Structure formats: C-alpha cells, structure tokens
Amino acid sequence: MEEEVYEPVIGLEVHCELKTITKLWCGCKNEFGVEPNTNICPVCLGLPGSLPVLNEQAVKFAAMIGLALNCEVKPSIFHRKNYFYPDMPKDFQISQYDQPINVNGFLKLDKNVTIGVVRAHMEEDTGKTTHIGSSGRIHESSGASIDYNRAGVPLVEIVSAPEIKSAEEAKKYVSELRAILVATNTTDGKMEEGSMRVDANVSVRKIGSIEFGTRTEIKNLNSLRSLVRAIDYEISRQINVIKNGEKVKQETRHWNEDASTTVPLRSKEEADDYRYFPEPDLVEVDLGNDIVRQLKQSLPVMPLERRQRIIELLKNPNEDSAFIVVDLDLDGLLLEVVKQGADAELALKRFSNEFAGYVEEVKALQPERLVELLNLEQTGQLSATQAKAVFAEMLTTKSSPSQISTGLGFGGLEDSELSELLKGIISNCPNEWNRFKDGDGKVQQFFIGQVMKATKGQANGKVVLSLLEAMKNS
Amino acid sequence: MQSRIDTFKFDSASSIASQVSKGRVSAMEITEQHLARIKSLNSDLNAFITVSDNLARSQAEKIDKKFKNGETLGPLAGVPIAIKDNIVVRGVETTCASKILKGWTPPYNATVIDKLIEADAVIVGKSNMDEFAMGSSTEHSAFGPTKNPFDLDRVPGGSSGGSAAAVAANLVPIALGSDTGGSIRQPAAFCGVLGLKPTYGFVSRYGLVAFASSLDQIGPFAKTIEDMKLLMTVISGHDSNDSTSLNFETTPVLNPSKTDIKGLRVGIVKEFNEGLTSNIAVSLKNAIEKLQVAGAVIEEVSIPSVKFCLSAYYLIAPAEASSNLARFDGVRYGARENGDNVEQMMIATRTKGFGDEVKRRIMLGTYALSKGYYDAYYKSAQQVRTLVIREFSKVYSSVDILLSPTTPSTAFKIGEKLDDPMEMYLSDIMTIPTNLAGHPAINVPFGSDDSGLPIGLQIMAPALKDGKLLSIANFLLSQEGN
Ligand SMILES: [Zn+2]
C-alpha cells in the first residue's frame, strides 16, 4: 500500500499590546510591572455605571499596524464578546468582529514568500489571575488573586491566512511580524513578557487535497522556540491520529513546555457561542482618509527593505546578520560607516556580532571612529583579536582607535621581529614546515597559532601569512 | 383607598432655590424639613431604599457656608432631590433594588450627580425601583414595592416608581429617574407628575447602571415646567465620559423660540387609540379640544410599525441586559455566595442575587443573541427599530408633535399583574416606540379617572425638541381642570 503523505496548514493569531500612554477606554496608565491593582479606575474595573471612551492614540496605532501590513484601513465598529471569566471585569470583552479596522493585508517573508493577513483588529486585554495552590489549575486551586492593571490595555490581534506551511515558516512569520511591529513603534513585541502572544491554528491534510483538515488551536506559546516545537508536535500528533483511523477533534490545546506536548484545554463546541453583538456604548470609529494618509506617510521604512539595503552592499548576502542588525536598529549606522569607506562585509560581521552586545554605546560613537577601527582591521594593521580589544576601549574612552591601539602596544611588532620569531618556530617544527612547502594549506593555521601564542595574540595573522609565503618562495 | 397625597404642601424647586439663594431660609432648614417628611411617610410609601441624611446634611452645611461667605449659589441651591437607585452617588449604597448589589458603595459619582452637586442641590436619598429597572410597577424590587401616594393599594408604576411617588407626595420637589421603555413616563402618569425622557444622548449616562444601553436615558420628575427646565438645564449637556453623549449647545434646545400653540400641528397616533379605558379616552379628547381652541391643527396619523415595537423592545433590551448584567458575578463587588470553584460561586451568586424578572430577561436576551437565533431575533428587532425611526421621521414631516395617552390604564392594584409578565409588559406599549427611536417624550398629568387616579398624556417630538415638549406640556398643564 502506498504511504499517504500529509501537509500541514498553519494560521497564526498574534496579539500584541499597544504602547499607548493610557489604556483603551480610560485614563489609567498603560504600564507593565507595577504593583497589582494600582492602575485601575471605575471604567477598566467595569464598575456598574461606567462607560468606555475610545483612546484615539490606540486607534492610530492600530491603523499604523494595518498600514505596515498592507491592509485596507476601514471605518469600524466594536462588538461585545460575551463569556464569563473572573479576570474579565465586565464578563464580556470589547473586541472587533465583522467590521474590523484593518482587512486584506499581507506580510512578505522574503522575495518569494508572502503570507496573507486576513485582518488586524482592536480589542481590550483582560486582567491576570494568579491561582493560589499547587497545580495552577483553576478548578484545583484554593483561591485566586486577580490583578486588573492589564484590564483594558489596548491589543491588536493580527490574523494570518492559513497559508503557513511549516513550523519554521511560522517562526519566520512571527519574527518578521515582530520586526515590523517594533519598527512602527506601536508595541515592544516581547513574547517572554507577554506583550506579544501567539496562538497557532494547525491542521493537516493529504497533499493535493483542497479541503482543510479539522484544526486545533494551540495556546501558551511563549517563545519562538516553543512555537516551533509545539507546531511540529501538533502536526505529527494529528497525522498519527488520522493514520490510526481516528478523527482530529476541533479543540483548543495548551502547549506544555516541560512535557513537550499539547494537551486539550476545552472542546470548541462547548464554548464557542460568544453571543457577539454591536457594543451599544461606543460609536463607529472612522479616522478619515486624511489621517490615514498621514499615518501612512509617517511609517518608517520596513525591516525587509532595510535588510535589503544592507544585502545589496554585499558580495555574499548574509540574511541572518542583516536581520540582527536591523532588529537592533543598527542598520542606519552600518550604512553610514560603509558610505564613509568601511568594508561592507567586515562591517556587517562586526555589527552583528561584537557591536550587537553594545547597541546604545555603539550608537553614541561617532561613525568616523567606527570607520577607522574597521579600516585598521581590514588593512591588517590590527588583528581581529586586537580590533576587539580596541573596540572595548572605545566604549569607555574618548581616544581614537589608533591612539588606543598604540596605547595597548598593538602594531609594535615590526616585520623583522616577526620574521625572526617565525624562523625559530620553523627550525623547531621541520615536519610542519615541509608539509607547508608541499602545499598543505592546513598547516598555515598551525604556524599562525604558534606566532599568536608567542606574541600573546599581538601579531596580525595576515602579516604572518604573507611572511610565511615569502619564506616558502625564497 | 388610603391617600398620602395631601400630607405635605408643595414647595417648588425654583422657589426653594430662590429663597435659599436670598438667604431667607437656610439649606439646612429645607433639608431637615424634607428629611422629616421622608421619615414620616417612607414607611407607608417605601419610596426610598436609602435615605442619605449624612450626605444631605453635609451638602446643606456646605451650601450655607458658601452663602455666608458671600458666594453665589447654584441654580438648585438647597433643593432636595431624590435619585433613582441605579444612578451612582459616591459613598452612598447603590443597589439597583437588587440583592446582588446589597452593600455596594460606589467610589465615584455619575456625571449627573457631579452636576447636581455643582448646582448646590441636596441629595436626600436613593429611590426605589424595579430591580435593575426591569418592570413597570416597582413591585420587582428586592426591598418591597413602592406604594402609589394616591392609593396605597396601588402601584406607582415603574421602574422609577420611587422617584415618581416621592415627588407626588411632596417628599422632594424634583427627582431623577431613568427611562428605557417608559420607566419615567409611566410612573409619572400613575403618580400624576411631570416626567421627561430626554432625547437619547442629551443627558450623560455615565454612572447610570446600564439596563439596555442603547435605550437608557436619565430624566427628570417634577410638578412644574419651571422645575423641569431648571433640572434639565443642570443635568443635560455633552459629557466626554459617555461616547453616545450628543455634542451641542443645550440652552437653545431647552428654550425653543417658537412656543405658540397657534398653528401647531398635532398628530394623534391611530394605533395608540385602541383599547383605552373610557376615562383615558375622555382625557385625550379634552386635551385635543383645548389644543384646537388654542389654534392647533389636529391630524390623525399612522405609524404601523408601533405594533412591532413591543416585540422588538423585548428582544433588544433583554439582549443588552444579558450582557450588561454579566458583571454581577460575585468576583469584584456586591454579594457573593460560596461555591466549590469560581464557576459554581458565580452560578450561586447570580441564582440567589437576581430576582425572577431579571432572570427572565437575562434568559430571554441570552437566547436572542445565541448562535443560530441572532438573525431571527436580535437582528430583526434592530430592523424594526430602523423601520420605526423611518416611520416617525415621515410622520414628523407633516406634524410637529404627537399626542397620546402615556398608558392604556391608570395605576393598577399591587399584585394585580405580577403573575402575568405579558400583561405587565403591555403597560409600556405607548412609551416604548420613542425609546427605540431615541426621541424625547414627556408625561403630562391631565385629569383623573372615576377613582380619582391621575391620568397622564404623552407628548412626543423629534430628537432635540425637548424644550418644545416642555412648552406644550406647560400649555396642557394650564388647561388641566379648566
Ligand atoms: Zn482605568
């Protein structure tokens, strides 16, 4: 019998908290990590008689996200999503339903892959429950305390089309989305702190089939790593279910990081009637064409394009390094130092590694200084190790790279001194020298290593190599 | 028939304010006098759930101090006012006549309360009502029914029955109520006082515990048009805390330039003339005659969709209520019953805390919004609403106002309709359409029935014609009994 082959179909729902000054419906501060229940008022506590008033900044932020994701920004309304939950003060969530602010967008992962964005709508966040008791499960705990600081914090939920084809592609989508959101400066995109939360809808189907399989929704994906692992787990779980002749159940599943499995939370059929209806306490939201146009103009260059600008400078494109540099918002500086004469390849290498650990300090340096440092390394006047040491000094002193270099005693080794040193090493290692002369490239590293050891890393590898070549030919 | 209608003489809000402002009487004297009235009659009437004597005395003291300091006092200087118990007053227990909110003391003021305090009014208490404003008799109060001051065996109407009864019995000259389907006008009719449901959005709803958000509106009770105008001027106007609050100058609305009866085109709604008691039909006929004599043009008009209004209302209002009342879950405030887990706790709290009528409407509303029923119920009800608005606007192209009875009958006996919710719902048949349309309407006392019970007429007008309603009501009041 022919083995049946399955393919996964993945859609992602990404919730991100907006970095507005105040909450969505009231004047309470929207801030993270303060004393529980200090940023609360009658409105965000849903006290009887209180009414919501929409935060204009939140609407603008939501529209910016939509525009950054190539959506149409439309007049929209809010609905109530009704269900009982203790951390939801009104026992309904104000959310957008069939008339969301942003629809029909897309997100480009690279030149070849584009994922549809069905919608990006606004809604309010809930409070946070801490269960008192060991299991952490609400039905088994002896009590709970609720912090409503987060209640009413503005969220945008971005819903992808079911067009993602693998866990790796899901990771790429989330990384790209995060980069875009951070670039718009509307959210800080921290998955670990929960300011960005991802739910994955996963189903599998036979390759070639047009119909979707039954999907499950996976929650509690707190990092890109758990996103990938959970999706991979869920794909193989579903394939196994089908191969065993059973049916996949439509349900919400919880990713258990420790056990590396997904477990059912609740069956969708039981809890799916949210009795949506238009929120009577709010009116239609319409920013108007002029404001939407202004917001569109105010958008920064998107990360994909920023990476492209770097990659265009390179002989050997390095997407990952470019991603890091853009993610750290160091790409502007990188482009500047290249413009001022630094080698693009070397600059990208240093920016994405050594410099990446000191983003703020590097941004404070004059570009000329970085150009000088990179050129000293590029021309062989400093070894990689030496350049690192000079860089470290640059972060704390005002001196120029060459001054620092002299101060550290770099560049003090003349070629003649190195030649003497090399001659000594060659006479101690005749076998290696013969292999080198016979063209065994691997022994190069041996000699460079010996010189470095003898000079405590002060020699320049490139110079050593040229001396070796010269001796071989003499 | 025991009456409490003539126990105290009537002192209008405007005369009290004028006397207090001139220093002829202190706010404290007025306050004590009215607190004493409440004390002597509330056991008979049960018009108040809470008498806020501490707050009242401290307000009176402040007002008198202001006067002594030579400051100008506000337009309601020293005027005692009753507040329906679904409008929050900081520090005063607000129950909505429900066990589920027993003991809840709001930490904030409704916008109307801030405005009243700013105007130097004195809040003497929270008036009785049907639980969460769901009812037409004030019998659905967890704290017992309010009695009609004209006949203690009869209901005062509802849901703002406490406010209407308090004004009728001269316990206070003015009071606030809320009107979702007639909850101001119907008790005003049963108690023989003026009661206005303003244009939706004219008075802020911030701090009004929501029953049906798209229909609820706070409004005044009083005995004179001057007092109505005074109170409306204080409480109306734009509020940035209420997204549905209208934004415009309120003064022109309340002081319309044209108040002449001559040439006024008055529509009589055909559909409302069915099933009236003979006394009420006579009152309506009298009013029509007085208007005609004064030069008004009377025209019979038809609004066919009003016959769907009751059904539409009993889908929309419960639907919104089912969501608005979800928050009463025992987690954050009010009563809490024990349960093995949070879900059981919520169920026990709501089962014990809500009365039957509230539960009935929550179930109705939950059903109307449910998957598979939404289109047939909630959505078609909203379509009726659109239709009503369209038909009203068509009618208002040929007439200026509409005139009808406020209720099909006068005040009924306590317990008479309690076992028949449908019969009770019919009390609001003539008041509901204007809530669906968002228009203003007023009850004007006009005559009485054979048992001496007040009859109320309703004047309706297009949105923002609240002032015009007051002027025409003024005319009818002047003609009453002539
Ligand atoms: Zn707040």
CSV table of C-alpha atoms in Angstrom, one decimal, chain A residues 41-43 45-54 79-92 97-98 131 138-141 146 148 272-283, chain B residues 88 101 104 106-108 200 204-210 213-214 240-244 319-320 322-329 331-333 340-343 346 350 365-367 369-371 374 378:
chain,number,residue,atom,x,y,z
A,41,CYS,CA,-10.5,53.0,37.8
A,42,PRO,CA,-14.2,52.5,37.6
A,43,VAL,CA,-14.0,52.1,33.8
A,45,LEU,CA,-12.8,47.7,36.5
A,46,GLY,CA,-16.1,47.6,34.7
A,47,LEU,CA,-17.9,49.1,37.8
A,48,PRO,CA,-21.6,49.4,37.4
A,49,GLY,CA,-22.5,52.6,35.5
A,50,SER,CA,-19.0,53.1,34.0
A,51,LEU,CA,-18.7,53.6,30.2
A,52,PRO,CA,-15.8,53.2,27.8
A,53,VAL,CA,-14.4,56.1,25.8
A,54,LEU,CA,-12.1,55.0,22.9
A,79,HIS,CA,-18.7,44.2,19.4
A,80,ARG,CA,-19.1,42.6,22.7
A,81,LYS,CA,-17.8,39.0,23.0
A,82,ASN,CA,-19.7,37.5,25.9
A,83,TYR,CA,-18.3,34.9,28.2
A,84,PHE,CA,-17.8,34.6,31.9
A,85,TYR,CA,-14.2,34.8,33.2
A,86,PRO,CA,-13.1,36.3,36.5
A,87,ASP,CA,-10.2,38.2,35.1
A,88,MET,CA,-12.5,40.0,32.6
A,89,PRO,CA,-14.2,42.8,34.7
A,90,LYS,CA,-17.3,43.1,32.6
A,91,ASP,CA,-17.6,39.4,31.8
A,92,PHE,CA,-17.5,40.4,28.2
A,97,TYR,CA,-15.9,41.3,15.0
A,98,ASP,CA,-17.3,41.6,11.5
A,131,HIS,CA,-4.0,30.9,41.4
A,138,ILE,CA,-8.3,27.0,38.4
A,139,HIS,CA,-10.5,24.1,39.5
A,140,GLU,CA,-8.0,22.7,41.9
A,141,SER,CA,-6.6,25.8,43.5
A,146,ILE,CA,-6.6,39.0,40.2
A,148,TYR,CA,-6.6,44.3,36.8
A,272,ASP,CA,-17.9,28.8,21.1
A,273,ASP,CA,-21.0,30.9,21.4
A,274,TYR,CA,-19.8,34.3,22.4
A,275,ARG,CA,-23.1,36.0,21.5
A,276,TYR,CA,-21.4,38.8,19.7
A,277,PHE,CA,-23.5,42.0,19.2
A,278,PRO,CA,-22.5,45.6,18.5
A,279,GLU,CA,-21.2,47.4,21.5
A,280,PRO,CA,-24.0,50.0,22.3
A,281,ASP,CA,-21.8,52.2,24.4
A,282,LEU,CA,-19.4,53.1,21.5
A,283,VAL,CA,-19.9,54.7,18.2
B,88,VAL,CA,-24.3,56.1,41.4
B,101,LEU,CA,-25.6,44.8,44.8
B,104,TRP,CA,-22.0,48.1,47.3
B,106,PRO,CA,-19.7,53.2,44.5
B,107,PRO,CA,-16.3,55.0,44.6
B,108,TYR,CA,-17.4,57.6,42.0
B,200,TYR,CA,-31.1,59.9,23.7
B,204,SER,CA,-25.0,61.7,30.1
B,205,ARG,CA,-25.4,58.0,31.0
B,206,TYR,CA,-22.1,57.9,32.8
B,207,GLY,CA,-22.8,56.5,36.2
B,208,LEU,CA,-26.3,55.1,35.3
B,209,VAL,CA,-26.1,51.3,35.9
B,210,ALA,CA,-26.9,50.0,32.5
B,213,SER,CA,-27.5,50.9,26.9
B,214,SER,CA,-28.9,51.9,23.6
B,240,SER,CA,-16.7,63.3,27.3
B,241,ASN,CA,-17.1,60.2,29.6
B,242,ASP,CA,-20.1,59.0,27.5
B,243,SER,CA,-19.3,58.2,23.9
B,244,THR,CA,-23.0,58.3,23.0
B,319,ALA,CA,-30.2,41.2,24.8
B,320,GLU,CA,-28.3,44.2,26.0
B,322,SER,CA,-28.0,39.9,29.4
B,323,SER,CA,-24.5,41.3,28.6
B,324,ASN,CA,-24.7,44.4,30.9
B,325,LEU,CA,-25.6,42.3,33.9
B,326,ALA,CA,-22.9,39.7,33.3
B,327,ARG,CA,-20.5,41.6,35.5
B,328,PHE,CA,-22.6,40.9,38.6
B,329,ASP,CA,-20.7,37.6,39.2
B,331,VAL,CA,-15.9,38.4,41.9
B,332,ARG,CA,-15.3,42.1,42.5
B,333,TYR,CA,-18.2,43.7,44.4
B,340,ASP,CA,-16.6,24.8,45.2
B,341,ASN,CA,-14.9,26.7,42.4
B,342,VAL,CA,-15.2,30.1,40.7
B,343,GLU,CA,-17.9,28.9,38.2
B,346,MET,CA,-20.7,32.7,40.1
B,350,ARG,CA,-26.4,35.0,40.4
B,365,GLY,CA,-31.7,38.1,26.0
B,366,THR,CA,-29.1,35.3,26.1
B,367,TYR,CA,-31.4,33.3,23.8
B,369,LEU,CA,-28.2,36.6,20.9
B,370,SER,CA,-27.4,32.9,20.6
B,371,LYS,CA,-25.8,31.4,17.6
B,374,TYR,CA,-29.3,36.1,16.3
B,378,TYR,CA,-31.8,40.4,17.6
